């Protein structure tokens, strides 16, 4: 690759293109199989922010089309959505199949088009590939008001449950990269591989990355709920953890149902960061609880079956890279680890498998 760009460069460019909370765009433009990924990267390298905004809008449109939403977005609509208090949350709910979310988004797009003078059914191809008018009138504040209406009530009864943000249908890679390609893929491609999970009290960003020693691993970022009505989170005060190789393997085993509980401590410069993951039983059976903490500050998020697929996929991809095995062979490679952990658990008289970070 002649010019390598990472996640930070892309996020900075998307922000300069006028799209707020640019991190939310990454799951939409980050799919390696998407045509918009390469175009967005090229626009970032060329410094063409006008084209970049249009490519981002096209990538979001493509993701919406996967779930049957046929009203395309242009760059102006995406900017207005991103600046609305619940804009990104609404897009997430449409992609995730939340009840009434598609109808709400359709109504807001119709109101937006009426405001800016677009037809009721703009051409999808032109909206996704050709730059639109550069005139931003009416004002941005007027445009945003089309997206500031109340959200529909949540379908789930447990407010602590979560919804996944973006990339609900990422295609898993089918083979392990060759040794000659491995460093490039780990240091560049994985920076686009992330999953966001939003809960009733906190949110997680789970991101494939590499350690300082260039070992594939996963970062977990956690932030408390900041504004319940807008469903925004305090990412400026987030807790960040990077998993060791052993932790990555054991969390992958837990997510795949091979063990039931892990806890890791002594992370961070002050050794005060920790996280605990548990497969729950009883009334919360079928969910996985993530607790991420720094000292006594704790963020709790529950993964439901609807949220689990992409999280498992990310861990499988990254764990196979770390262990240098094909994804198809990962279960066999991890089997001795699972057996050893369960034997230790039995020897201790039951309970979860607990480990401490080195």
PDB file of C-alpha atoms in Angstrom, residues 83-281:
ATOM      1  CA  UNK A  83     -25.569  17.083  14.553  1.00  0.00           C
ATOM      2  CA  UNK A  84     -28.971  16.064  15.892  1.00  0.00           C
ATOM      3  CA  UNK A  85     -28.944  14.888  19.496  1.00  0.00           C
ATOM      4  CA  UNK A  86     -30.294  11.423  18.668  1.00  0.00           C
ATOM      5  CA  UNK A  87     -29.224  11.235  15.026  1.00  0.00           C
ATOM      6  CA  UNK A  88     -26.594   8.505  15.201  1.00  0.00           C
ATOM      7  CA  UNK A  89     -28.714   6.544  17.674  1.00  0.00           C
ATOM      8  CA  UNK A  90     -31.600   6.606  15.204  1.00  0.00           C
ATOM      9  CA  UNK A  91     -29.422   5.297  12.363  1.00  0.00           C
ATOM     10  CA  UNK A  92     -28.182   2.561  14.679  1.00  0.00           C
ATOM     11  CA  UNK A  93     -31.710   1.557  15.570  1.00  0.00           C
ATOM     12  CA  UNK A  94     -32.723   1.329  11.914  1.00  0.00           C
ATOM     13  CA  UNK A  95     -29.734  -0.902  11.111  1.00  0.00           C
ATOM     14  CA  UNK A  96     -30.422  -2.993  14.211  1.00  0.00           C
ATOM     15  CA  UNK A  97     -34.116  -3.446  13.390  1.00  0.00           C
ATOM     16  CA  UNK A  98     -35.524  -1.494  16.307  1.00  0.00           C
ATOM     17  CA  UNK A  99     -39.293  -1.196  16.277  1.00  0.00           C
ATOM     18  CA  UNK A 100     -40.592   1.980  14.558  1.00  0.00           C
ATOM     19  CA  UNK A 101     -37.058   3.307  13.934  1.00  0.00           C
ATOM     20  CA  UNK A 102     -37.305   3.074  10.134  1.00  0.00           C
ATOM     21  CA  UNK A 103     -40.617   4.928  10.111  1.00  0.00           C
ATOM     22  CA  UNK A 104     -39.166   7.657  12.326  1.00  0.00           C
ATOM     23  CA  UNK A 105     -36.116   8.092  10.085  1.00  0.00           C
ATOM     24  CA  UNK A 106     -38.308   8.191   6.965  1.00  0.00           C
ATOM     25  CA  UNK A 107     -40.470  10.948   8.428  1.00  0.00           C
ATOM     26  CA  UNK A 108     -37.434  12.998   9.401  1.00  0.00           C
ATOM     27  CA  UNK A 109     -35.875  12.607   5.952  1.00  0.00           C
ATOM     28  CA  UNK A 110     -39.118  13.718   4.344  1.00  0.00           C
ATOM     29  CA  UNK A 111     -39.190  16.784   6.599  1.00  0.00           C
ATOM     30  CA  UNK A 112     -35.562  17.508   5.764  1.00  0.00           C
ATOM     31  CA  UNK A 113     -36.158  17.236   2.022  1.00  0.00           C
ATOM     32  CA  UNK A 114     -39.156  19.531   2.257  1.00  0.00           C
ATOM     33  CA  UNK A 115     -36.983  22.046   4.096  1.00  0.00           C
ATOM     34  CA  UNK A 116     -34.094  22.000   1.625  1.00  0.00           C
ATOM     35  CA  UNK A 117     -36.307  21.682  -1.453  1.00  0.00           C
ATOM     36  CA  UNK A 118     -35.434  18.136  -2.552  1.00  0.00           C
ATOM     37  CA  UNK A 119     -37.962  15.919  -4.275  1.00  0.00           C
ATOM     38  CA  UNK A 120     -39.724  13.198  -2.326  1.00  0.00           C
ATOM     39  CA  UNK A 121     -37.796  10.450  -4.118  1.00  0.00           C
ATOM     40  CA  UNK A 122     -34.323  11.644  -5.144  1.00  0.00           C
ATOM     41  CA  UNK A 123     -32.331   9.426  -7.463  1.00  0.00           C
ATOM     42  CA  UNK A 124     -30.456   6.923  -5.288  1.00  0.00           C
ATOM     43  CA  UNK A 125     -27.480   6.595  -7.630  1.00  0.00           C
ATOM     44  CA  UNK A 126     -26.886  10.308  -7.950  1.00  0.00           C
ATOM     45  CA  UNK A 127     -27.245  10.757  -4.211  1.00  0.00           C
ATOM     46  CA  UNK A 128     -24.607   8.120  -3.569  1.00  0.00           C
ATOM     47  CA  UNK A 129     -22.014   8.796  -6.237  1.00  0.00           C
ATOM     48  CA  UNK A 130     -22.278  12.362  -7.537  1.00  0.00           C
ATOM     49  CA  UNK A 131     -21.523  15.488  -5.470  1.00  0.00           C
ATOM     50  CA  UNK A 132     -24.657  17.460  -4.668  1.00  0.00           C
ATOM     51  CA  UNK A 133     -25.101  21.217  -4.630  1.00  0.00           C
ATOM     52  CA  UNK A 134     -22.558  23.047  -2.525  1.00  0.00           C
ATOM     53  CA  UNK A 135     -25.181  25.507  -1.273  1.00  0.00           C
ATOM     54  CA  UNK A 136     -25.935  24.684   2.373  1.00  0.00           C
ATOM     55  CA  UNK A 137     -29.063  26.887   2.654  1.00  0.00           C
ATOM     56  CA  UNK A 138     -31.273  26.640   4.642  1.00  0.00           C
ATOM     57  CA  UNK A 139     -29.061  27.070   7.669  1.00  0.00           C
ATOM     58  CA  UNK A 140     -27.616  24.027   9.426  1.00  0.00           C
ATOM     59  CA  UNK A 141     -29.671  24.775  12.537  1.00  0.00           C
ATOM     60  CA  UNK A 142     -32.876  24.741  10.478  1.00  0.00           C
ATOM     61  CA  UNK A 143     -31.913  21.463   8.847  1.00  0.00           C
ATOM     62  CA  UNK A 144     -31.126  19.820  12.170  1.00  0.00           C
ATOM     63  CA  UNK A 145     -34.552  20.584  13.584  1.00  0.00           C
ATOM     64  CA  UNK A 146     -35.973  17.918  11.281  1.00  0.00           C
ATOM     65  CA  UNK A 147     -34.148  15.358  13.423  1.00  0.00           C
ATOM     66  CA  UNK A 148     -34.916  16.716  16.892  1.00  0.00           C
ATOM     67  CA  UNK A 149     -38.215  14.919  17.472  1.00  0.00           C
ATOM     68  CA  UNK A 150     -38.821  12.366  20.236  1.00  0.00           C
ATOM     69  CA  UNK A 151     -37.590   8.817  19.662  1.00  0.00           C
ATOM     70  CA  UNK A 152     -40.052   5.893  19.711  1.00  0.00           C
ATOM     71  CA  UNK A 153     -40.208   3.940  22.999  1.00  0.00           C
ATOM     72  CA  UNK A 154     -37.647   1.135  23.298  1.00  0.00           C
ATOM     73  CA  UNK A 155     -38.799  -2.364  22.468  1.00  0.00           C
ATOM     74  CA  UNK A 156     -36.813  -3.995  25.260  1.00  0.00           C
ATOM     75  CA  UNK A 157     -38.109  -4.068  28.807  1.00  0.00           C
ATOM     76  CA  UNK A 158     -34.698  -4.044  30.487  1.00  0.00           C
ATOM     77  CA  UNK A 159     -33.183  -0.584  30.107  1.00  0.00           C
ATOM     78  CA  UNK A 160     -29.748  -1.975  30.926  1.00  0.00           C
ATOM     79  CA  UNK A 161     -29.734  -4.084  27.791  1.00  0.00           C
ATOM     80  CA  UNK A 162     -27.747  -2.899  24.825  1.00  0.00           C
ATOM     81  CA  UNK A 163     -27.844  -2.185  21.138  1.00  0.00           C
ATOM     82  CA  UNK A 164     -24.989  -2.502  18.770  1.00  0.00           C
ATOM     83  CA  UNK A 165     -23.833   0.482  16.732  1.00  0.00           C
ATOM     84  CA  UNK A 166     -23.144  -0.077  13.085  1.00  0.00           C
ATOM     85  CA  UNK A 167     -21.625  -2.861  10.998  1.00  0.00           C
ATOM     86  CA  UNK A 168     -24.251  -5.454  11.864  1.00  0.00           C
ATOM     87  CA  UNK A 169     -23.379  -7.587   8.870  1.00  0.00           C
ATOM     88  CA  UNK A 170     -19.601  -7.428   8.592  1.00  0.00           C
ATOM     89  CA  UNK A 171     -18.377 -10.378   6.531  1.00  0.00           C
ATOM     90  CA  UNK A 172     -15.743 -12.366   8.390  1.00  0.00           C
ATOM     91  CA  UNK A 173     -12.408 -12.922   6.692  1.00  0.00           C
ATOM     92  CA  UNK A 174     -12.159 -16.500   5.503  1.00  0.00           C
ATOM     93  CA  UNK A 175      -8.411 -17.094   5.706  1.00  0.00           C
ATOM     94  CA  UNK A 176      -5.334 -16.023   7.657  1.00  0.00           C
ATOM     95  CA  UNK A 177      -3.075 -13.458   5.899  1.00  0.00           C
ATOM     96  CA  UNK A 178       0.339 -14.614   4.718  1.00  0.00           C
ATOM     97  CA  UNK A 179       3.359 -13.714   6.901  1.00  0.00           C
ATOM     98  CA  UNK A 180       4.412 -11.105   4.338  1.00  0.00           C
ATOM     99  CA  UNK A 181       1.023  -9.390   4.630  1.00  0.00           C
ATOM    100  CA  UNK A 182       0.448  -9.899   8.350  1.00  0.00           C
ATOM    101  CA  UNK A 183       2.169  -6.777   9.690  1.00  0.00           C
ATOM    102  CA  UNK A 184       0.423  -4.471   7.213  1.00  0.00           C
ATOM    103  CA  UNK A 185      -2.975  -6.021   7.929  1.00  0.00           C
ATOM    104  CA  UNK A 186      -2.525  -5.856  11.692  1.00  0.00           C
ATOM    105  CA  UNK A 187      -1.261  -2.284  11.826  1.00  0.00           C
ATOM    106  CA  UNK A 188      -3.576  -0.722   9.241  1.00  0.00           C
ATOM    107  CA  UNK A 189      -6.608  -2.835   8.403  1.00  0.00           C
ATOM    108  CA  UNK A 190      -7.541  -3.686  11.987  1.00  0.00           C
ATOM    109  CA  UNK A 191      -7.809   0.003  12.823  1.00  0.00           C
ATOM    110  CA  UNK A 192     -11.082  -0.054  10.882  1.00  0.00           C
ATOM    111  CA  UNK A 193     -12.399  -3.146  12.707  1.00  0.00           C
ATOM    112  CA  UNK A 194     -14.484  -2.023  15.673  1.00  0.00           C
ATOM    113  CA  UNK A 195     -17.873  -2.564  17.284  1.00  0.00           C
ATOM    114  CA  UNK A 196     -19.815  -0.161  19.474  1.00  0.00           C
ATOM    115  CA  UNK A 197     -22.361  -1.392  22.004  1.00  0.00           C
ATOM    116  CA  UNK A 198     -24.638   1.100  23.766  1.00  0.00           C
ATOM    117  CA  UNK A 199     -26.431   0.222  26.974  1.00  0.00           C
ATOM    118  CA  UNK A 200     -28.836   1.883  29.352  1.00  0.00           C
ATOM    119  CA  UNK A 201     -26.081   2.985  31.744  1.00  0.00           C
ATOM    120  CA  UNK A 202     -22.836   2.819  29.750  1.00  0.00           C
ATOM    121  CA  UNK A 203     -21.373   2.038  26.342  1.00  0.00           C
ATOM    122  CA  UNK A 204     -18.435   0.062  24.970  1.00  0.00           C
ATOM    123  CA  UNK A 205     -16.156   0.453  21.987  1.00  0.00           C
ATOM    124  CA  UNK A 206     -14.393  -2.812  21.180  1.00  0.00           C
ATOM    125  CA  UNK A 207     -11.587  -2.323  18.673  1.00  0.00           C
ATOM    126  CA  UNK A 208      -9.079  -4.627  16.997  1.00  0.00           C
ATOM    127  CA  UNK A 209      -5.590  -3.189  17.385  1.00  0.00           C
ATOM    128  CA  UNK A 210      -1.966  -4.150  18.017  1.00  0.00           C
ATOM    129  CA  UNK A 211       0.211  -3.876  21.100  1.00  0.00           C
ATOM    130  CA  UNK A 212       3.476  -1.953  21.293  1.00  0.00           C
ATOM    131  CA  UNK A 213       5.194  -5.209  20.357  1.00  0.00           C
ATOM    132  CA  UNK A 214       3.002  -5.467  17.248  1.00  0.00           C
ATOM    133  CA  UNK A 215       0.963  -8.353  18.683  1.00  0.00           C
ATOM    134  CA  UNK A 216      -2.684  -8.446  17.557  1.00  0.00           C
ATOM    135  CA  UNK A 217      -5.023  -7.676  20.442  1.00  0.00           C
ATOM    136  CA  UNK A 218      -8.235  -5.860  21.380  1.00  0.00           C
ATOM    137  CA  UNK A 219      -8.882  -2.553  23.129  1.00  0.00           C
ATOM    138  CA  UNK A 220     -11.984  -2.140  25.285  1.00  0.00           C
ATOM    139  CA  UNK A 221     -13.182   1.406  25.924  1.00  0.00           C
ATOM    140  CA  UNK A 222     -16.034   2.136  28.330  1.00  0.00           C
ATOM    141  CA  UNK A 223     -17.949   5.348  29.013  1.00  0.00           C
ATOM    142  CA  UNK A 224     -20.847   6.216  31.307  1.00  0.00           C
ATOM    143  CA  UNK A 225     -24.210   7.464  30.036  1.00  0.00           C
ATOM    144  CA  UNK A 226     -24.141  11.263  29.798  1.00  0.00           C
ATOM    145  CA  UNK A 227     -27.572  12.243  28.468  1.00  0.00           C
ATOM    146  CA  UNK A 228     -30.329   9.628  28.715  1.00  0.00           C
ATOM    147  CA  UNK A 229     -32.743  11.399  26.368  1.00  0.00           C
ATOM    148  CA  UNK A 230     -30.165  11.840  23.602  1.00  0.00           C
ATOM    149  CA  UNK A 231     -28.381   8.591  24.499  1.00  0.00           C
ATOM    150  CA  UNK A 232     -24.948  10.195  24.484  1.00  0.00           C
ATOM    151  CA  UNK A 233     -21.989   8.954  26.501  1.00  0.00           C
ATOM    152  CA  UNK A 234     -19.062  10.595  28.283  1.00  0.00           C
ATOM    153  CA  UNK A 235     -16.285   9.445  25.931  1.00  0.00           C
ATOM    154  CA  UNK A 236     -14.008  12.267  27.116  1.00  0.00           C
ATOM    155  CA  UNK A 237     -13.653  10.392  30.427  1.00  0.00           C
ATOM    156  CA  UNK A 238     -13.612   6.855  29.060  1.00  0.00           C
ATOM    157  CA  UNK A 239     -11.763   3.906  30.603  1.00  0.00           C
ATOM    158  CA  UNK A 240      -9.364   2.237  28.152  1.00  0.00           C
ATOM    159  CA  UNK A 241      -7.973  -1.281  28.521  1.00  0.00           C
ATOM    160  CA  UNK A 242      -5.770  -3.332  26.189  1.00  0.00           C
ATOM    161  CA  UNK A 243      -6.014  -7.109  26.466  1.00  0.00           C
ATOM    162  CA  UNK A 244      -2.941  -9.308  26.883  1.00  0.00           C
ATOM    163  CA  UNK A 245      -2.664 -12.393  24.604  1.00  0.00           C
ATOM    164  CA  UNK A 246      -3.925 -14.690  27.379  1.00  0.00           C
ATOM    165  CA  UNK A 247      -6.844 -12.359  28.106  1.00  0.00           C
ATOM    166  CA  UNK A 248      -7.775 -12.197  24.424  1.00  0.00           C
ATOM    167  CA  UNK A 249      -7.885 -15.981  24.236  1.00  0.00           C
ATOM    168  CA  UNK A 250      -9.939 -16.389  27.398  1.00  0.00           C
ATOM    169  CA  UNK A 251     -12.483 -13.699  26.523  1.00  0.00           C
ATOM    170  CA  UNK A 252     -12.878 -15.337  23.100  1.00  0.00           C
ATOM    171  CA  UNK A 253     -13.569 -18.640  24.853  1.00  0.00           C
ATOM    172  CA  UNK A 254     -16.170 -17.005  27.069  1.00  0.00           C
ATOM    173  CA  UNK A 255     -17.934 -15.323  24.160  1.00  0.00           C
ATOM    174  CA  UNK A 256     -18.028 -18.682  22.359  1.00  0.00           C
ATOM    175  CA  UNK A 257     -19.585 -20.384  25.397  1.00  0.00           C
ATOM    176  CA  UNK A 258     -16.586 -22.471  26.499  1.00  0.00           C
ATOM    177  CA  UNK A 259     -16.130 -20.811  29.910  1.00  0.00           C
ATOM    178  CA  UNK A 260     -18.531 -18.751  31.972  1.00  0.00           C
ATOM    179  CA  UNK A 261     -16.601 -16.074  33.842  1.00  0.00           C
ATOM    180  CA  UNK A 262     -13.301 -14.159  33.717  1.00  0.00           C
ATOM    181  CA  UNK A 263     -11.880 -11.294  35.716  1.00  0.00           C
ATOM    182  CA  UNK A 264      -8.631  -9.434  35.006  1.00  0.00           C
ATOM    183  CA  UNK A 265      -6.981  -6.803  37.176  1.00  0.00           C
ATOM    184  CA  UNK A 266      -3.890  -4.601  37.481  1.00  0.00           C
ATOM    185  CA  UNK A 267      -4.224  -2.816  34.148  1.00  0.00           C
ATOM    186  CA  UNK A 268      -3.021   0.734  33.596  1.00  0.00           C
ATOM    187  CA  UNK A 269      -0.097   2.777  34.869  1.00  0.00           C
ATOM    188  CA  UNK A 270      -1.506   2.788  38.402  1.00  0.00           C
ATOM    189  CA  UNK A 271      -2.607  -0.873  38.227  1.00  0.00           C
ATOM    190  CA  UNK A 272      -6.125   0.310  39.065  1.00  0.00           C
ATOM    191  CA  UNK A 273      -7.997  -0.721  35.915  1.00  0.00           C
ATOM    192  CA  UNK A 274      -9.871  -4.002  35.664  1.00  0.00           C
ATOM    193  CA  UNK A 275     -12.644  -5.766  33.807  1.00  0.00           C
ATOM    194  CA  UNK A 276     -14.948  -8.700  34.462  1.00  0.00           C
ATOM    195  CA  UNK A 277     -17.122 -10.610  31.988  1.00  0.00           C
ATOM    196  CA  UNK A 278     -19.790 -13.133  32.946  1.00  0.00           C
ATOM    197  CA  UNK A 279     -22.369 -15.263  31.157  1.00  0.00           C
ATOM    198  CA  UNK A 280     -25.508 -14.580  33.192  1.00  0.00           C
ATOM    199  CA  UNK A 281     -28.196 -16.955  34.435  1.00  0.00           C
TER     200      UNK A 281
END
